[in-house]
Structures are given as C-alpha cells and as structure tokens.
Short mmCIF file of C-alpha atoms and ligand atoms in Angstrom, two decimals:
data_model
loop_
_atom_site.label_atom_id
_atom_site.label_comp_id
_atom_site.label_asym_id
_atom_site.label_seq_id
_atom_site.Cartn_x
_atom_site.Cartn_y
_atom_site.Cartn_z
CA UNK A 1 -1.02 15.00 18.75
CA UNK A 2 2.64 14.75 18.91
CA UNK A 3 4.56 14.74 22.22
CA UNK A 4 8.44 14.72 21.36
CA UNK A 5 10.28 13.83 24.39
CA UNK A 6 13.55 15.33 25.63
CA UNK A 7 17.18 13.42 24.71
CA UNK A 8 17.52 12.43 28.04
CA UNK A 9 14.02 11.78 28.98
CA UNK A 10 14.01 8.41 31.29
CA UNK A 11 11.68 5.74 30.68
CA UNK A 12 9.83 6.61 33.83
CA UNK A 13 8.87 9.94 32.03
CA UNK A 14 8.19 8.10 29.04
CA UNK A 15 5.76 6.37 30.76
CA UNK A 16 4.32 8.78 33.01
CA UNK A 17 3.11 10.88 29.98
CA UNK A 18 1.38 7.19 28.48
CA UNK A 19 -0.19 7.00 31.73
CA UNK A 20 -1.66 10.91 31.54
CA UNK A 21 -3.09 10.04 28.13
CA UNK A 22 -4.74 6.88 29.21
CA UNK A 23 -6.83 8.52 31.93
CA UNK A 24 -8.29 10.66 28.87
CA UNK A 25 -9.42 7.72 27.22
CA UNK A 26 -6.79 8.26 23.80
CA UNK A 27 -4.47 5.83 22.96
CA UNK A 28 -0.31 6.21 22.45
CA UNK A 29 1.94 4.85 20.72
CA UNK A 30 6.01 4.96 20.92
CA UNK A 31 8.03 5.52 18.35
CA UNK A 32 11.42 5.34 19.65
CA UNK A 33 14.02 7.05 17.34
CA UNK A 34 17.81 6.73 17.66
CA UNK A 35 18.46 10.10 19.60
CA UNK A 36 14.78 10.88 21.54
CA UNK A 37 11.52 9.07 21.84
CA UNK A 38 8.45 10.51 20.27
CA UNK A 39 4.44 9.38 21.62
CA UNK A 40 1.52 9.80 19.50
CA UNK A 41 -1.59 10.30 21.11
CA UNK A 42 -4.83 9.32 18.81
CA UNK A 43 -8.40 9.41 20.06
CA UNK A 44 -11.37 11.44 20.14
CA UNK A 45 -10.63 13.07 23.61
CA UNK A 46 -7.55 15.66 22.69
CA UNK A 47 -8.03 19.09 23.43
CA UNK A 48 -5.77 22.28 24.54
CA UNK A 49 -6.18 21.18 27.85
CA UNK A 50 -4.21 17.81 27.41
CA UNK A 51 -1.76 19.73 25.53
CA UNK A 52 -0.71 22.06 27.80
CA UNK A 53 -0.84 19.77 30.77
CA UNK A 54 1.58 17.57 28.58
CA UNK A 55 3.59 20.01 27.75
CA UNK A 56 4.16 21.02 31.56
CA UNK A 57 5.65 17.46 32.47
CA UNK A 58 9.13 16.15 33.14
CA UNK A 59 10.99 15.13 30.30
CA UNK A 60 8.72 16.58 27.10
CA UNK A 61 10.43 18.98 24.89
CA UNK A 62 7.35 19.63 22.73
CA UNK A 63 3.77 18.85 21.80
CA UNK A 64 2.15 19.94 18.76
CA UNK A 65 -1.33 19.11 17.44
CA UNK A 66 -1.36 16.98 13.99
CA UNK A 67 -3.54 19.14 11.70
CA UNK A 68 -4.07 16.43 9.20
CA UNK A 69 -7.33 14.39 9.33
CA UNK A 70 -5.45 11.37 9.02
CA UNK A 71 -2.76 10.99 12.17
CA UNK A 72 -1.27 7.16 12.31
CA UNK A 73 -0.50 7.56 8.59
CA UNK A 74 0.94 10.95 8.64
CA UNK A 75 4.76 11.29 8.44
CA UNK A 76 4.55 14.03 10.89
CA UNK A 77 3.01 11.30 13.62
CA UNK A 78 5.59 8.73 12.29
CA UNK A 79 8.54 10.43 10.95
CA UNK A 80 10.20 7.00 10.05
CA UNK A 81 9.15 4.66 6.92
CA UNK A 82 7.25 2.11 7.41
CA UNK A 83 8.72 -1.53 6.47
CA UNK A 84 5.87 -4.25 5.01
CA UNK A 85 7.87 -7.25 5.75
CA UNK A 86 6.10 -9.82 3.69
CA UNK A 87 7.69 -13.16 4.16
CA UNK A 88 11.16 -11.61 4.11
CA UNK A 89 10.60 -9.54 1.46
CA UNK A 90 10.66 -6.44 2.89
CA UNK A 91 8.48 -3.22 1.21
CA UNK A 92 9.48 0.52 1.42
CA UNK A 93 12.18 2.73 3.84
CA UNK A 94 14.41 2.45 0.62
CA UNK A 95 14.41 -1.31 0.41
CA UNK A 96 15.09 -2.31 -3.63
CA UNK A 97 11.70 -1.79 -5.11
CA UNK A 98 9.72 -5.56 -4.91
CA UNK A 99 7.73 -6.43 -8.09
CA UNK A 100 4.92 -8.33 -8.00
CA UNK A 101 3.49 -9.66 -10.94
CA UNK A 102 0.92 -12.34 -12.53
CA UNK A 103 -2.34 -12.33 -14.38
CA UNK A 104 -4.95 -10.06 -14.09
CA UNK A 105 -7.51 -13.46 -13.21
CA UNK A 106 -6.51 -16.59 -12.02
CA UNK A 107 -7.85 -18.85 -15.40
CA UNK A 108 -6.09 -22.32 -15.18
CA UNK A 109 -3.63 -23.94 -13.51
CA UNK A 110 -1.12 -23.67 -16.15
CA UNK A 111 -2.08 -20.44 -17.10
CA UNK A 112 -0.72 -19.48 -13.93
CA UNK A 113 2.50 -21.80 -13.18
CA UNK A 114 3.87 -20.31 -16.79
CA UNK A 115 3.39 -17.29 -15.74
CA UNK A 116 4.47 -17.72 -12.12
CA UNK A 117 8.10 -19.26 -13.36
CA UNK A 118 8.51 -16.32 -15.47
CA UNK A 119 8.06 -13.95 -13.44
CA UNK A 120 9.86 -15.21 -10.56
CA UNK A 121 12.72 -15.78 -13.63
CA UNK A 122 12.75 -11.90 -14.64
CA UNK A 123 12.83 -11.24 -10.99
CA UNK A 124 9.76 -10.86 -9.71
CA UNK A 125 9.76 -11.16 -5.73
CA UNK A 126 5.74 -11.81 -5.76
CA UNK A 127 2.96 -13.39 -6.96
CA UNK A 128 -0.07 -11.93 -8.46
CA UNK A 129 -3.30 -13.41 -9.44
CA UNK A 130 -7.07 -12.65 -9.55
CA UNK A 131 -9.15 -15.15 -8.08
CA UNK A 132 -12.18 -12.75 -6.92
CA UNK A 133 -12.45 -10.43 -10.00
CA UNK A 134 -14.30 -6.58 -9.57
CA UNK A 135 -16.36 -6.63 -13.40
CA UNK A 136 -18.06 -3.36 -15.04
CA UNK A 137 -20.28 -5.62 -16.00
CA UNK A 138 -21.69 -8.87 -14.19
CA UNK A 139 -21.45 -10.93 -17.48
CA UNK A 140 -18.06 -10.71 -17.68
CA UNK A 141 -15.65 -13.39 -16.24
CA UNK A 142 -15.85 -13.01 -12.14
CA UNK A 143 -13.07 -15.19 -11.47
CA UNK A 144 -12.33 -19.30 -10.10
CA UNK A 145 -13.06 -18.00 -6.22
CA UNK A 146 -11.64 -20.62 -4.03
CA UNK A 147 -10.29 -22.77 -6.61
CA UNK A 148 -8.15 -19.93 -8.09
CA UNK A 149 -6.94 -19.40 -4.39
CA UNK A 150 -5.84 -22.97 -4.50
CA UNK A 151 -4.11 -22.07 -7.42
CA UNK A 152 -2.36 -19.25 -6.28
CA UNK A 153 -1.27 -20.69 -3.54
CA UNK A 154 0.20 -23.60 -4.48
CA UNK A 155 2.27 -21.52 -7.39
CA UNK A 156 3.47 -19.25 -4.86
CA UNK A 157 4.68 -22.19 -2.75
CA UNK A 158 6.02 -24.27 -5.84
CA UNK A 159 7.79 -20.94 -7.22
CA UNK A 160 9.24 -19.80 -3.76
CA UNK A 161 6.84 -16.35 -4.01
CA UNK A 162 4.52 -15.16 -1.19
CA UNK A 163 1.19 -14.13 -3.40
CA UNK A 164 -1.10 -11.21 -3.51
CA UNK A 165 -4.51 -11.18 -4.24
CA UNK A 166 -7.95 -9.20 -3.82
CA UNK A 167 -10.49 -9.47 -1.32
CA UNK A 168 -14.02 -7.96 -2.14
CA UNK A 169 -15.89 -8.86 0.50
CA UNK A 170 -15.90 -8.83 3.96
CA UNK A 171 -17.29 -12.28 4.10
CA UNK A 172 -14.54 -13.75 2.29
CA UNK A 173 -11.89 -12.58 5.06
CA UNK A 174 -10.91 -15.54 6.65
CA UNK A 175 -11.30 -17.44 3.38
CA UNK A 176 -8.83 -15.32 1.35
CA UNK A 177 -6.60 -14.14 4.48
CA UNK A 178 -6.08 -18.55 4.79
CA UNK A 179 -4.60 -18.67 1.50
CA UNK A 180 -2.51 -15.22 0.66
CA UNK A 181 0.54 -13.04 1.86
CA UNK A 182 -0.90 -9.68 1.24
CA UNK A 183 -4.59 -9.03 0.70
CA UNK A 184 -5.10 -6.30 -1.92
CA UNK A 185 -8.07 -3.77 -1.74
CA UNK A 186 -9.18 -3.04 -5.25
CA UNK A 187 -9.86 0.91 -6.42
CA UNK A 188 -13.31 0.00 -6.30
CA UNK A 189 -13.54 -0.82 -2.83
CA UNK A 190 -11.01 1.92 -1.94
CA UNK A 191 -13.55 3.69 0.36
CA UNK A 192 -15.54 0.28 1.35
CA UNK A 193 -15.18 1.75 4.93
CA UNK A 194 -16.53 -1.84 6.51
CA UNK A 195 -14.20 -3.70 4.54
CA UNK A 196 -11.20 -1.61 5.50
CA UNK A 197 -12.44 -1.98 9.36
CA UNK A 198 -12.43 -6.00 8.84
CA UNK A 199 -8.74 -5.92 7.13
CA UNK A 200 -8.00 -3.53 9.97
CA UNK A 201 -8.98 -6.41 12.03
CA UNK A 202 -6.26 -8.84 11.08
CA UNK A 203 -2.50 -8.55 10.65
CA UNK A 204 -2.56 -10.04 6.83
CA UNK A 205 -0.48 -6.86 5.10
CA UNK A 206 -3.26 -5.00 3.06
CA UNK A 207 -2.61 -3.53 0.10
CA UNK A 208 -4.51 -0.32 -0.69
CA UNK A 209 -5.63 1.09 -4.10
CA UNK A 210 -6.08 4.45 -4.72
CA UNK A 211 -9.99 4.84 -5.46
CA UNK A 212 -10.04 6.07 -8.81
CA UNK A 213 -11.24 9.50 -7.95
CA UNK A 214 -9.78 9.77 -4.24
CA UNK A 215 -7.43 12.91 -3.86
CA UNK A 216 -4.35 11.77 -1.67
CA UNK A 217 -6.59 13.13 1.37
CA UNK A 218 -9.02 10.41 0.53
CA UNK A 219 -6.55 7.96 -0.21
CA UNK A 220 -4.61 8.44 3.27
CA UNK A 221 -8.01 8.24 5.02
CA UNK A 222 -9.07 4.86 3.76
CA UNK A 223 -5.32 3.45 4.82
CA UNK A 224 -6.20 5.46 8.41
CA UNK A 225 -9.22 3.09 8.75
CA UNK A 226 -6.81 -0.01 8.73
CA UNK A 227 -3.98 1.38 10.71
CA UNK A 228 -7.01 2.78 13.30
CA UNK A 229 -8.01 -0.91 13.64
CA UNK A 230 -4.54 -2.21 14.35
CA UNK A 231 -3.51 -3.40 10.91
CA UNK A 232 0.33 -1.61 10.31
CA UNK A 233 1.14 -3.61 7.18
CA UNK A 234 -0.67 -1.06 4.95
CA UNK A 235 1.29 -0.81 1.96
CA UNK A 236 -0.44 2.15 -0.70
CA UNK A 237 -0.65 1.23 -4.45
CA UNK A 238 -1.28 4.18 -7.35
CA UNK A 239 -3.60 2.77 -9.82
CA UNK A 240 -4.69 5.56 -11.97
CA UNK A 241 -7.48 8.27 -11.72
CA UNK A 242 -10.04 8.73 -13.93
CA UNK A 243 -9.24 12.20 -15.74
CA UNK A 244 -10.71 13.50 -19.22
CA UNK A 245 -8.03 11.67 -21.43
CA UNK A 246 -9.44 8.59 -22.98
CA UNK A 247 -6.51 7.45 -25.13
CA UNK A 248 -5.40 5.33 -21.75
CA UNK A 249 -7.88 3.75 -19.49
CA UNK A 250 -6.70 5.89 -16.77
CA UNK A 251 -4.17 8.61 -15.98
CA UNK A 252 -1.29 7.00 -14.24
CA UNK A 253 -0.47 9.78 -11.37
CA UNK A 254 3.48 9.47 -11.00
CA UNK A 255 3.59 12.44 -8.73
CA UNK A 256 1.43 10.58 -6.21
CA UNK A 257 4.97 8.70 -5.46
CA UNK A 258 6.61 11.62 -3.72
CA UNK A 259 3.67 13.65 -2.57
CA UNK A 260 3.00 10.30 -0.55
CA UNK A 261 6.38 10.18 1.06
CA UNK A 262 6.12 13.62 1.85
CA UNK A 263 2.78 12.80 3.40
CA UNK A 264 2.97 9.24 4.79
CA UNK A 265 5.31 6.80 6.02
CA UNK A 266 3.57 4.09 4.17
CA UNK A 267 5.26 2.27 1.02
CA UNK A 268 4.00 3.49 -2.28
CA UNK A 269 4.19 1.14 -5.33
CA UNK A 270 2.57 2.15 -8.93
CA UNK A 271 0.14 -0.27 -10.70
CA UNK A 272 1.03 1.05 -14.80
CA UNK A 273 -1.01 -1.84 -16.08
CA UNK A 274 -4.43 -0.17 -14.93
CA UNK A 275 -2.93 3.33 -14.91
CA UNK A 276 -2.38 2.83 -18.87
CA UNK A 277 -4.83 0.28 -19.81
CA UNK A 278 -2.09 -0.51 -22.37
CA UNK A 279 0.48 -2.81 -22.62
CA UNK A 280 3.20 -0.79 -24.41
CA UNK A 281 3.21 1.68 -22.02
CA UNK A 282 3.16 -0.94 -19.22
CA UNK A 283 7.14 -0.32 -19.64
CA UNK A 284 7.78 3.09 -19.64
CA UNK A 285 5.44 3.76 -17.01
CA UNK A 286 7.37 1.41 -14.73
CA UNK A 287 10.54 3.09 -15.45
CA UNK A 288 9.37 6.16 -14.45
CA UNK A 289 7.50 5.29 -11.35
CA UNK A 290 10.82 3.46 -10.35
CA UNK A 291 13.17 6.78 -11.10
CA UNK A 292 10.28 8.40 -8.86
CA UNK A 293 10.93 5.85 -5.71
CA UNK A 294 8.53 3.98 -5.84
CA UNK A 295 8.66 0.96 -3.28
CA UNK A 296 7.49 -1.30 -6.02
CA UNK A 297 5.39 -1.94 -8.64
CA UNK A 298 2.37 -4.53 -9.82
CA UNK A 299 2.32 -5.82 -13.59
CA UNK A 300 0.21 -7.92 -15.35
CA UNK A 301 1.48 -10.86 -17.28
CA UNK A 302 -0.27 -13.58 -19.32
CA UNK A 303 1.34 -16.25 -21.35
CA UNK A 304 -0.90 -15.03 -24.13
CA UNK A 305 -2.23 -11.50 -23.90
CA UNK A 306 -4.76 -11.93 -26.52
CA UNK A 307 -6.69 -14.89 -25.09
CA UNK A 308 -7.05 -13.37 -21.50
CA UNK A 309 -10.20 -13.55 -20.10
CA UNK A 310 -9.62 -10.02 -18.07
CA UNK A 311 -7.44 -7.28 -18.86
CA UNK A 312 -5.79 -8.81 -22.09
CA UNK A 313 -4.66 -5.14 -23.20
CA UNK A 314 -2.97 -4.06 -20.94
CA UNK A 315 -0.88 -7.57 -19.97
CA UNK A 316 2.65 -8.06 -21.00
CA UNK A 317 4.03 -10.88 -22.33
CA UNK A 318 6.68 -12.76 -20.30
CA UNK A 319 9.60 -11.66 -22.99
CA UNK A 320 8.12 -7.94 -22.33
CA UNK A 321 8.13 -8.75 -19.11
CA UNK A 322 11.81 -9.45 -19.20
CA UNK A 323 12.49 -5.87 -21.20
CA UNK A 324 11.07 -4.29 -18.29
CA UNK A 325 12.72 -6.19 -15.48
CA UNK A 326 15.97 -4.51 -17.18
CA UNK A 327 14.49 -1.04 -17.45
CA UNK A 328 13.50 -0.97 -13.85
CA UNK A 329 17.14 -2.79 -13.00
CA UNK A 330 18.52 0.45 -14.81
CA UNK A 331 16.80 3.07 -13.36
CA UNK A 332 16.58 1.67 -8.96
CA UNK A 333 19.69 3.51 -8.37
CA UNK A 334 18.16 6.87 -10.03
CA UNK A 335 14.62 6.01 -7.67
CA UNK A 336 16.34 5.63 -4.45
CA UNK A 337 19.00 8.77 -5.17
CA UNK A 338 15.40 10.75 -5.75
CA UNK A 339 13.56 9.06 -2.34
CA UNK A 340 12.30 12.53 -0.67
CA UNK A 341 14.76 12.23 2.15
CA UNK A 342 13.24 12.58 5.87
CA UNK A 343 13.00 15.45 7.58
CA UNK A 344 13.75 15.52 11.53
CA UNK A 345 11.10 17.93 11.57
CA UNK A 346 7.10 18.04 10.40
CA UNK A 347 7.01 19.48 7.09
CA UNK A 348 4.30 21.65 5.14
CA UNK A 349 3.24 21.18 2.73
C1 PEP B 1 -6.63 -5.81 -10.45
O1 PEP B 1 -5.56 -5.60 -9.84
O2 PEP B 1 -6.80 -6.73 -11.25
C2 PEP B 1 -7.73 -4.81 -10.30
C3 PEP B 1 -8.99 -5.13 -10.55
O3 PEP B 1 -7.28 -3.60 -9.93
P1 PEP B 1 -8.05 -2.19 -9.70
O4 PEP B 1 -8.82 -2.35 -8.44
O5 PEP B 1 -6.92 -1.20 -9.60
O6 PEP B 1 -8.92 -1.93 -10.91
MN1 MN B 2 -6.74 -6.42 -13.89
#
C-alpha cells in the first residue's frame, strides 16, 4: 500500500501515520521525493480497514493498494530509480551504462590478469570471473572455488575494478561475500528461494538473473525475496529465455529492458553472451540492449576463445572486445534519450 502524503505534510504527520502502521504489525518505509513524501506500507496485515483509517489522517492526500504481487520492487511503491553504488561505480537512474566483463571461469592466474587489463583498457568499469561454475553436466569443469576467488580478487585490486562473481550456495555466503563487490545469482538459481533469503541477509549488492523460463512476474518476485530481507542493492540482469529457436543458445529478450523500467525501479543490464550463445552476435546484441537503456551489460572475454574451459563460443576476444566498447560508446546517448521516463503517477500497464 501506498500512502502519498500532502505537500505540506509536517514531519509530525509523517510520523504519526509510521506509528499507525506499526501497531498493525507492517512495516514502512519513506521515500522522500523533492515536492511530497510518500510511505510504503509492506506486511501481511493490510486490509480496507487500515486504508481508510489512513486515509482519514492529517496530512495524507491519498492511499492506494499496490495490486502487484511484488511491492518493494514495484515502481508504483518506489517511483524513483534505484542507484547500485558499487564502489563508486554507480548502476542505473540513467547513470552511463557500467560494463562488466571477464571470463566465463576463473582458469589461471594469467588467464585472468590478460583479460582483466583488457577489459579495464576498452573500458570496462568491472570485473567478471567464474570461480563457482553452474555445469549441465557434473563432468564438466566446476571451477578453482576459493582459489579462483583469490584470483579475482587480487585482479580486481591490481586493475582498479570492483569484481562480480556467482554464489551457488548458501553455504558459501560468507566465503564469496569476503572476497567480491557484487554477488551474482545465476539463472539457475533464479528461484533458489533460500538462497535469495541468505543474500537478502547481507548488504553485498546481488545481482539477479532472469531464470531462464521466469516471466517478468517471476523475475520481480525472486528480486522481492532480497529486497523483503533488507538487501536494496538488487541490480536485475536479462540472460536469455529458453524459446523454440535453437540457432542461439537462448533468446536474448531486449524488450525485458523497458518493460522492467516500466515495472521496477531496479537497474536492468543485458547478459548477450548467454542470451546468444555466440560470439558474433555478442556485439550487436550489446548495441541494441544499450539503444534500449540498459543500465549495463556483462560480456565474456577470454584471451583465447577456443581453449576456454566454459563458454568458449560465445567469448569475445579482447580486440572484439574493443569493437564493441565503440559500438556501445556510439549508441549510450541513443539508450538514455529512450530511458522510459518516470511518471509522477502509478502507471498500467
Ligand atoms: C555465467 O555468468 O557464467 C553463468 C553461468 O550465467 P547464467 O546463470 O546466466 O547461465
Ligand atoms: Mn558463462
């Protein structure tokens, strides 16, 4: 539920109204805006009843109920963008998009500093790199676990690049969490609903795959189990679905960028190295999700695509790399002119 407060509310009606909804046993929280102040009420206790008495009190222009299933990631709950602020590099509300790039797996130590000084040279902002690796099959290469944390790490520190990797368990928290700058949550895991409580639990920026057959619904439901447990620093990442087309690995879904804006307040970057499953359309598919305004994007790079011991096919080279630091350079003024632009009221959809 929304409660939009009068222009001239005071702060003593502000706080009046927090103090209603905490006898109920919901929570609030205060976004305050430029020109009013607007509370969100979450919790399993709002009814008609609470609405109407809020609506009756001193200084509230409006309540309305949020009829999405998800409420702390709704735009309609939090008009505003949300900004990931990741070591200073700050993610979404029409920030330049922030690339993050690196290999697919974490395979040697210079494997990754070659890769980590070329990206950073093409201008890359962060680091990526594998170091617990989801496999179809268990035979495959699982990744160096702790060692390829080390690794990460001490790239990311050596190349001036906060890092990003995935977490697949819940009982590797703390252990990943003490070496990275954003934990990512892979499409497999996307509705892991005790993982996303644990990553809820700590204030480590997550971010979120789209499971590869989650609707947006689904999607914004697995962030709303982070945000519910106090995490903020969700940022969402398009992947691919699975559709019927089997020329690319998976079907890169562009329009996810501005149906998420619409939805959500949450950054939205696009993954085109899974979404394609191929390298030469790693490019293209960047360009576009860029022109759509996106908040960012993650590539994979390897020094040499054929050798890598996960996700070869779809990994650019660092020159290719370069070619599509310039097509994204070209097109960020055409993204953020195309940024769905807020709305001072909730909008339908
Ligand atoms: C990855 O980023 O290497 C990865 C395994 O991603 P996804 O979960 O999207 O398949
Ligand atoms: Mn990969």
């Amino acid at each position: 539920m929304i409660v939009t407060m009068e222009r001239l509310a005071t702060e003593e009606q502000i706080q009046a109204v927090v103090a209603n909804v905490a006898e109920t046993q919901n929570g609030t929280e205060l976004i305050r805006g430029v020109e009013r102040t607007v509370i969100g009420v979450v919790g399993d206790h709002i009814n008609e009843d609470l609405r109407s008495r809020l609506q009756a009190m001193p200084g509230v222009e409006a309540v309305v109920r949020i009829t999405r299933s998800y409420k702390l990631g709704s735009r309609e709950f939090h008009p505003t963008d949300t900004v990931v602020n990741v070591k200073g590099v700050k993610i979404g509300g029409g920030n330049p998009p922030v690339v993050m790039a690196g290999p697919c797996s974490i395979e040697s130590e210079e494997q990754l500093m070659s890769t980590a000084i070329a990206v950073k040279a093409g201008g890359a902002q962060i680091l990526r790199g594998g170091a617990f690796k989801p496999r179809t099959t268990p035979y495959s290469f699982r990744g160096l676990k702790e060692e390829g944390l080390k690794l990460l790490r001490a790239a990311g520190d050596e190349t001036g690049m906060p890092v990003v990797t995935e977490l697949m368990s819940e009982k590797d928290v703390e252990l990943v969490a003490g070496y990275t700058d954003i934990i990512q949550i892979g499409t497999r895991n996307a509705q892991n609903f005790m993982l996303l409580d644990a990553v809820g639990e700590i204030d480590t920026p997550v971010l979120l795959k789209r499971g590869f057959s989650n609707s947006y619904d689904d999607w914004l439901n697995a962030a709303e189990y982070i945000l519910a447990g106090g995490n903020r620093n969700v940022i969402l990442c398009e992947r691919g679905i699975r559709t019927f087309e089997s020329y690319t690995r998976n079907t890169l879904d562009i329009a996810a960028v501005p149906v998420i804006h619409r939805l959500s307040h949450l950054p939205v970057i696009t993954d085109p190295s899974h979404g394609t499953g191929r390298w030469h359309l790693v490019l293209p598919m960047s360009v576009a999700s860029i022109a759509a305004g996106a908040d960012g994007l993650l590539i994979e790079v390897h020094p040499n695509p054929d050798h890598a011991m996960s996700d070869g096919p779809q990994s650019v080279t660092f020159e290719n790399f370069a070619r599509l630091m310039d097509g994204v350079r070209n097109v960020t003024s055409v993204g953020a002119s195309n940024r769905v632009p807020l709305r001072a009221q909730p909008i339908a959809v």
